[in-house]
Short mmCIF file of C-alpha atoms in Angstrom, two decimals:
data_model
loop_
_atom_site.label_atom_id
_atom_site.label_comp_id
_atom_site.label_asym_id
_atom_site.label_seq_id
_atom_site.Cartn_x
_atom_site.Cartn_y
_atom_site.Cartn_z
CA MET J 12 33.71 303.95 -111.83
CA TRP J 13 37.12 304.76 -113.09
CA THR J 14 36.05 308.24 -114.30
CA ARG J 15 35.17 309.26 -110.73
CA LEU J 16 38.85 308.46 -109.66
CA GLY J 17 39.97 310.79 -112.61
CA LEU J 18 41.73 307.76 -114.30
CA GLY J 19 40.90 306.37 -117.64
CA ILE J 20 40.92 302.70 -118.36
CA VAL J 21 43.55 303.21 -121.19
CA MET J 22 45.92 304.95 -118.75
CA LEU J 23 45.54 302.19 -116.14
CA VAL J 24 46.24 299.40 -118.63
CA ALA J 25 49.37 301.16 -119.84
CA ALA J 26 50.50 301.92 -116.34
CA MET J 27 50.17 298.34 -114.96
CA PRO J 28 53.22 296.04 -114.85
CA LEU J 29 53.60 293.35 -117.47
CA GLY J 30 51.64 290.32 -116.47
CA CYS J 31 48.85 291.98 -114.71
CA SER J 32 45.22 291.27 -115.68
CA THR J 33 43.47 293.63 -117.82
CA ASP J 34 40.05 292.40 -116.44
CA GLU J 35 38.27 295.45 -114.85
CA ALA J 36 37.22 293.33 -111.72
CA ASP J 37 40.65 292.40 -111.16
CA MET J 38 42.44 295.83 -112.00
CA HIS J 39 41.45 297.21 -108.61
CA THR J 40 43.34 294.61 -106.68
CA GLN J 41 46.28 295.09 -109.04
CA ILE J 42 46.32 298.72 -108.44
CA VAL J 43 46.26 298.49 -104.64
CA LYS J 44 48.96 295.88 -104.55
CA SER J 45 51.16 298.24 -106.73
CA ALA J 46 50.37 301.04 -104.30
CA GLN J 47 51.80 299.19 -101.44
CA SER J 48 55.14 300.31 -100.39
CA LYS J 49 57.93 298.04 -101.97
CA GLY J 50 60.75 299.11 -99.49
CA SER J 51 59.13 298.64 -96.41
CA THR J 52 59.43 295.66 -94.09
CA SER J 53 55.89 296.43 -92.64
CA ASN J 54 53.02 294.63 -93.91
CA THR J 55 50.62 297.45 -93.56
CA PRO J 56 48.85 298.45 -96.81
CA ALA J 57 49.31 301.93 -98.25
CA ALA J 58 45.59 302.45 -98.67
CA LEU J 59 43.32 301.92 -95.67
CA LYS J 60 40.11 301.68 -97.69
CA VAL J 61 39.40 300.02 -101.17
CA GLN J 62 36.68 300.49 -103.76
CA LEU J 63 35.18 297.32 -104.92
CA PRO J 64 33.93 296.67 -108.46
CA SER J 65 30.36 297.22 -107.38
CA GLY J 66 31.39 300.76 -106.26
CA GLU J 67 31.25 300.14 -102.63
CA THR J 68 34.21 301.27 -100.54
CA VAL J 69 35.26 298.99 -97.50
CA TRP J 70 38.29 298.93 -95.03
CA ASN J 71 41.46 297.33 -96.56
CA LEU J 72 42.23 295.02 -93.58
CA SER J 73 45.18 293.18 -95.52
CA GLY J 74 48.36 292.79 -93.38
CA ASP J 75 49.78 291.71 -90.13
CA TRP J 76 47.84 292.83 -86.96
CA ASP J 77 48.88 292.55 -83.32
CA ALA J 78 46.24 290.52 -81.58
CA LEU J 79 45.20 290.22 -77.89
CA ILE J 80 43.02 287.25 -77.15
CA GLU J 81 40.91 287.28 -73.94
CA ASN J 82 39.20 284.02 -73.19
CA SER J 83 36.41 284.11 -70.51
CA GLY J 84 33.50 282.26 -69.26
CA PRO J 85 33.78 278.72 -70.36
CA MET J 86 37.05 279.27 -72.19
CA ALA J 87 38.66 281.12 -69.19
CA GLY J 88 41.15 278.27 -68.72
CA TYR J 89 42.81 279.16 -72.02
CA GLY J 90 43.61 282.59 -70.53
CA THR J 91 44.68 285.78 -72.19
CA TYR J 92 47.64 285.85 -74.62
CA PRO J 93 49.01 287.93 -77.45
CA ASN J 94 49.52 286.67 -81.13
CA VAL J 95 50.04 288.12 -84.53
CA TYR J 96 47.14 287.51 -87.26
CA ARG J 97 47.97 287.84 -91.00
CA ILE J 98 44.80 289.03 -92.76
CA THR J 99 44.35 288.29 -96.38
CA GLN J 100 41.45 290.20 -98.32
CA THR J 101 39.84 289.53 -101.57
CA GLY J 102 37.18 291.94 -102.35
CA SER J 103 34.94 292.12 -99.23
CA THR J 104 35.88 288.78 -97.95
CA VAL J 105 38.72 288.59 -95.26
CA SER J 106 40.34 285.63 -93.69
CA ALA J 107 43.50 285.39 -91.35
CA ILE J 108 45.96 282.89 -89.91
CA ARG J 109 47.63 283.08 -86.49
CA LEU J 110 51.58 283.43 -86.83
CA LYS J 111 52.15 281.94 -83.41
CA ALA J 112 50.96 278.81 -81.95
CA ILE J 113 48.35 279.35 -79.14
CA PRO J 114 49.94 278.70 -75.70
CA PRO J 115 49.09 275.47 -73.86
CA PRO J 116 46.45 274.16 -73.29
CA GLY J 117 45.32 275.41 -76.52
CA THR J 118 45.86 273.51 -79.76
CA GLY J 119 45.94 275.99 -82.61
CA GLN J 120 49.19 275.86 -84.41
CA ALA J 121 51.16 278.77 -86.24
CA GLY J 122 49.70 278.85 -89.78
CA SER J 123 46.10 277.77 -88.84
CA PRO J 124 42.92 279.90 -89.40
CA SER J 125 42.15 282.63 -86.89
CA LEU J 126 39.19 284.53 -88.39
CA ARG J 127 37.04 284.94 -91.40
CA GLY J 128 34.43 287.42 -92.28
CA GLU J 129 32.94 289.73 -94.94
CA LEU J 130 33.05 293.41 -94.94
CA ALA J 131 30.20 295.99 -95.69
CA GLY J 132 30.47 299.64 -95.56
CA ASN J 133 32.46 300.79 -92.53
CA GLY J 134 32.36 297.35 -90.75
CA PHE J 135 31.50 293.93 -90.90
CA LYS J 136 28.59 292.14 -92.55
CA ARG J 137 29.51 289.17 -90.66
CA VAL J 138 32.80 287.87 -88.84
CA GLU J 139 33.91 284.78 -86.93
CA VAL J 140 36.87 283.96 -84.76
CA VAL J 141 38.14 280.41 -85.50
CA THR J 142 39.05 278.71 -82.38
CA GLY J 143 42.32 276.63 -81.90
CA SER J 144 40.33 273.59 -82.58
CA GLY J 145 39.01 274.92 -85.79
CA SER J 146 35.48 275.81 -84.68
CA PRO J 147 33.92 279.05 -85.82
CA ALA J 148 32.66 281.37 -83.19
CA PRO J 149 30.21 284.04 -84.77
CA CYS J 150 31.09 287.50 -83.26
CA LYS J 151 30.07 291.13 -83.31
CA GLY J 152 32.91 292.91 -84.98
CA GLN J 153 33.80 296.70 -84.59
CA ILE J 154 36.37 298.54 -86.60
CA SER J 155 37.69 301.92 -85.32
CA GLU J 156 36.95 305.18 -87.24
CA ASP J 157 40.58 305.24 -88.47
CA GLY J 158 40.65 301.58 -89.50
CA ARG J 159 43.60 300.69 -87.30
CA LYS J 160 41.79 298.78 -84.47
CA MET J 161 39.22 296.04 -84.45
CA ILE J 162 37.46 294.31 -81.59
CA LEU J 163 35.75 290.96 -82.10
CA ASP J 164 33.53 289.73 -79.31
CA ASP J 165 31.32 286.59 -79.09
CA GLY J 166 29.83 287.95 -75.87
CA TRP J 167 30.52 284.99 -73.68
CA SER J 168 33.93 283.23 -74.18
CA VAL J 169 36.44 285.22 -76.35
CA LYS J 170 37.32 288.74 -77.19
CA VAL J 171 39.96 289.62 -79.77
CA THR J 172 41.44 293.02 -80.00
CA LEU J 173 43.39 293.46 -83.17
CA THR J 174 45.69 296.45 -83.68
CA ARG J 175 47.76 297.54 -86.71
CA PRO J 176 51.34 297.76 -85.52
#
């Protein structure tokens, strides 16, 4: 895997900061973290795609995303409102918290889970929006060709549009 990238294992270990793991499965995470801009106040990753230890390449969704939540059908009373989701990614698994509380009558507090899923190829293998009460709502998820926009829609009560700021 590393030779395809033009890098040798010896060079990677030598270039890694002290205290980093030398375990091959963990090396990629360390490389992506060290590639992120250190001087920027933005939480946008430097690399939009990451290669997993299996060799599969998936989107790197880590960071803060502007969110527009549109409730409809039985949830229409909760309205439409903006938020910010902080996505954390480990391999192909993603999860997020909302950075702002859901406006009344919603109950989701800042810091509570907002989504979770698993990536495969150029999209989602599965994805769920987590409601303010903590209930998962399985959704269809789409990621734009440039990886800067996502649409999560359960088809009957909620649509979440996420955009990299």
